[in-house]
Amino acid sequence: MSTTHRIIAIDGPAASGKSSVARELARRLGFVYVNSGAMYRAITWHILERGIASDDAAAVEQLANRTALSCELRSHDWIILVQGADPTPFLWDDRVNDNVSRVSSVPRVREILVEHLRRAALTNDVVMEGRDIGSVVFPETPYKFYIDASPDIRARRRAAQGQHDAIAARDRADSSRRASPLIIAEDAHVIDSSNLTIDGVVGEIIGRLKLKGLTIAS
Ligand code: DC
């Protein structure tokens, strides 16, 4: 896909710190922040609202096909609307945490959402975080990062957020699914955030982006 806009891909497992880092990086660069996980969560929320079991792949696919999804820019965030409604307040509910990996393993769901994700970069410079941004959504971007942290630290970060989230099970499912599993893209720069602050990780990314020739305003 051709785009003249800059795309910074940030992938990594659950609770690796990538959301905080991606949001802060986007703010510092003046880019649009796209949380692709929120989009998989939005469709999962809709499926659950409609009483569809997340392991019924055929029903999930059918509902995805007839659901009107649209995206809009709100301040500097790329937001998904489902049938015109904003599902943001429900996206981190326990039941969404528990079902999102199953829903996101359905190839048709991915196909639909990848199209929306690519559209974001047609009109904006973006920092996009997820699982397959560097490997599948924008394999041609030269700006790829993979953020990791030890399982223990990730579990503690989630608990500190007061969330019930079986991150080890989600990571297993996200890394072993057939459609676009979580992998480290060959040309991604890997950062272990276990002992780093958000600013520390953002600083390392900005240093790397400068080395790669990205012009940075600040
Ligand atoms: O980033 P997150 O933990 O909020 O993502 C929630 C789920 O969405 C994750 O467990 C797998 C799925 N996901 C995905 O399959 N591909 C992406 N690019 C982003 C998220």
XYZ file of N, CA, C and O and ligand atoms in Angstrom, residues 10-15 18-19 35-41 44 91-92 96-97 100-105 110 114 117 128-133 137 158 165 167 170-171 173-174 177 179-182, ligand 1:
212
model
N 4.417 -0.238 16.778
C 4.865 -0.703 18.099
C 4.084 -1.957 18.461
O 2.878 -1.898 18.704
N 4.770 -3.080 18.459
C 4.106 -4.338 18.802
C 4.654 -4.871 20.125
O 5.716 -4.425 20.593
N 3.931 -5.840 20.667
C 4.400 -6.467 21.898
C 3.262 -7.178 22.599
O 2.091 -7.009 22.237
N 3.604 -7.979 23.611
C 2.576 -8.729 24.340
C 1.760 -7.832 25.271
O 2.059 -6.652 25.441
N 0.736 -8.427 25.876
C -0.153 -7.691 26.786
C 0.636 -7.111 27.958
O 1.537 -7.760 28.503
N 0.283 -5.898 28.331
C 0.867 -5.220 29.499
C 2.376 -5.027 29.405
O 3.066 -4.949 30.413
N 3.309 -0.965 26.066
C 3.311 -0.345 24.736
C 2.245 0.725 24.566
O 2.451 1.689 23.828
N 1.104 0.603 25.260
C 0.059 1.634 25.108
C 0.540 2.969 25.671
O 0.424 4.000 25.008
N -4.656 2.770 18.688
C -4.583 1.585 19.537
C -5.364 0.480 18.820
O -6.587 0.413 18.911
N -4.651 -0.385 18.104
C -5.371 -1.404 17.315
C -6.055 -2.421 18.224
O -7.100 -2.972 17.875
N -5.475 -2.654 19.419
C -6.113 -3.579 20.355
C -7.510 -3.095 20.728
O -8.440 -3.889 20.893
N -7.671 -1.774 20.835
C -8.987 -1.217 21.170
C -10.000 -1.560 20.073
O -11.192 -1.746 20.352
N -9.529 -1.685 18.845
C -10.457 -2.007 17.756
C -10.893 -3.474 17.834
O -12.056 -3.798 17.608
N -9.945 -4.364 18.168
C -10.333 -5.771 18.376
C -11.244 -5.890 19.598
O -12.177 -6.693 19.623
N -10.996 -5.063 20.577
C -11.851 -5.069 21.761
C -13.259 -4.563 21.426
O -14.255 -5.070 21.941
N -15.198 -7.230 19.796
C -15.482 -8.267 20.804
C -16.649 -7.820 21.685
O -17.581 -8.605 21.962
N -14.390 -1.137 26.833
C -13.386 -1.944 26.129
C -12.426 -2.713 27.031
O -11.818 -3.677 26.583
N -12.284 -2.287 28.289
C -11.357 -2.987 29.181
C -12.103 -3.755 30.271
O -11.536 -4.114 31.298
N -14.508 -8.570 28.166
C -13.806 -8.296 26.899
C -12.391 -8.881 26.977
O -11.943 -9.570 26.047
N -11.714 -8.660 28.089
C -10.384 -9.277 28.285
C -10.450 -10.785 28.040
O -9.575 -11.366 27.412
N -11.368 -11.463 23.933
C -10.812 -10.750 22.781
C -9.819 -11.591 21.965
O -9.773 -11.472 20.731
N -9.071 -12.468 22.615
C -8.109 -13.268 21.844
C -8.822 -14.219 20.891
O -8.376 -14.429 19.764
N -9.942 -14.786 21.356
C -10.684 -15.708 20.478
C -11.257 -14.959 19.282
O -11.166 -15.410 18.147
N -11.858 -13.796 19.541
C -12.464 -13.032 18.440
C -11.380 -12.582 17.451
O -11.567 -12.664 16.232
N -10.226 -12.188 17.974
C -9.201 -11.665 17.063
C -8.466 -12.770 16.313
O -7.657 -12.479 15.436
N -8.777 -14.024 16.607
C -8.169 -15.115 15.832
C -8.986 -15.448 14.589
O -8.573 -16.264 13.768
N -9.954 -9.943 11.289
C -8.669 -9.275 11.066
C -8.655 -8.526 9.743
O -8.178 -7.401 9.656
N -7.912 -4.645 9.643
C -6.654 -4.208 9.015
C -6.948 -3.128 7.970
O -6.205 -2.147 7.849
N -7.347 0.020 9.833
C -6.061 0.480 10.380
C -5.223 1.132 9.284
O -4.615 2.183 9.481
N 1.144 3.487 15.765
C 0.116 2.442 15.893
C 0.663 1.282 16.696
O 1.739 0.769 16.400
N -0.084 0.886 17.716
C 0.376 -0.220 18.551
C -0.519 -1.440 18.393
O -1.717 -1.301 18.103
N 0.083 -2.626 18.560
C -0.714 -3.846 18.449
C 0.134 -5.096 18.536
O 1.077 -5.177 19.338
N -0.224 -6.086 17.719
C 0.494 -7.362 17.723
C 1.145 -7.645 16.369
O 2.131 -8.346 16.287
N 0.545 -7.125 15.305
C 0.992 -7.483 13.949
C 1.190 -6.231 13.092
O 1.094 -6.299 11.875
N 1.452 -5.100 13.727
C 1.529 -3.844 12.955
C 2.782 -3.843 12.069
O 2.703 -3.538 10.876
N 0.387 -5.391 9.094
C -0.403 -4.208 8.708
C 0.460 -3.245 7.888
O 0.049 -2.798 6.809
N -0.633 -5.095 35.319
C -2.075 -5.270 35.130
C -2.812 -5.215 36.474
O -3.856 -4.579 36.605
N -7.087 -9.860 34.231
C -6.706 -10.080 32.835
C -5.719 -11.240 32.806
O -4.612 -11.125 33.323
N -3.237 -12.519 31.318
C -2.353 -12.119 30.223
C -1.524 -13.278 29.676
O -1.256 -13.310 28.487
N -3.703 -15.025 27.252
C -3.889 -14.195 26.049
C -2.646 -14.221 25.173
O -2.721 -14.323 23.956
N -1.477 -14.129 25.830
C -0.225 -14.148 25.064
C -0.069 -15.466 24.316
O 0.344 -15.479 23.164
N -2.443 -17.475 23.312
C -3.404 -17.506 22.196
C -2.948 -16.566 21.074
O -2.980 -16.925 19.898
N -2.497 -15.373 21.437
C -2.124 -14.381 20.412
C -0.871 -14.811 19.641
O -0.709 -14.456 18.472
N -1.931 -18.362 17.339
C -3.032 -18.429 16.361
C -2.461 -18.489 14.947
O -1.327 -18.073 14.697
N -3.782 -16.916 12.169
C -3.865 -15.651 11.436
C -3.039 -14.562 12.131
O -3.344 -14.178 13.260
N -2.003 -14.100 11.483
C -1.187 -12.973 11.975
C -0.838 -13.067 13.458
O -1.207 -12.192 14.239
N -0.118 -14.112 13.860
C 0.231 -14.222 15.284
C 1.197 -13.122 15.708
O 1.836 -12.486 14.862
N 1.282 -12.929 17.025
C 2.268 -12.000 17.571
C 3.658 -12.572 17.319
O 3.977 -13.664 17.790
O -3.301 -4.497 23.039
P -4.457 -5.187 23.811
O -3.944 -6.095 24.881
O -5.479 -4.239 24.283
O -5.138 -6.108 22.691
C -6.274 -6.886 22.983
C -6.298 -8.116 22.091
O -6.522 -7.750 20.739
C -5.032 -8.973 22.089
O -5.070 -9.957 23.120
C -5.048 -9.589 20.723
C -5.822 -8.627 19.863
N -4.989 -7.829 18.975
C -4.616 -8.402 17.798
O -4.934 -9.555 17.553
N -3.923 -7.682 16.885
C -3.558 -6.426 17.128
N -2.865 -5.743 16.204
C -3.910 -5.817 18.355
C -4.616 -6.551 19.278
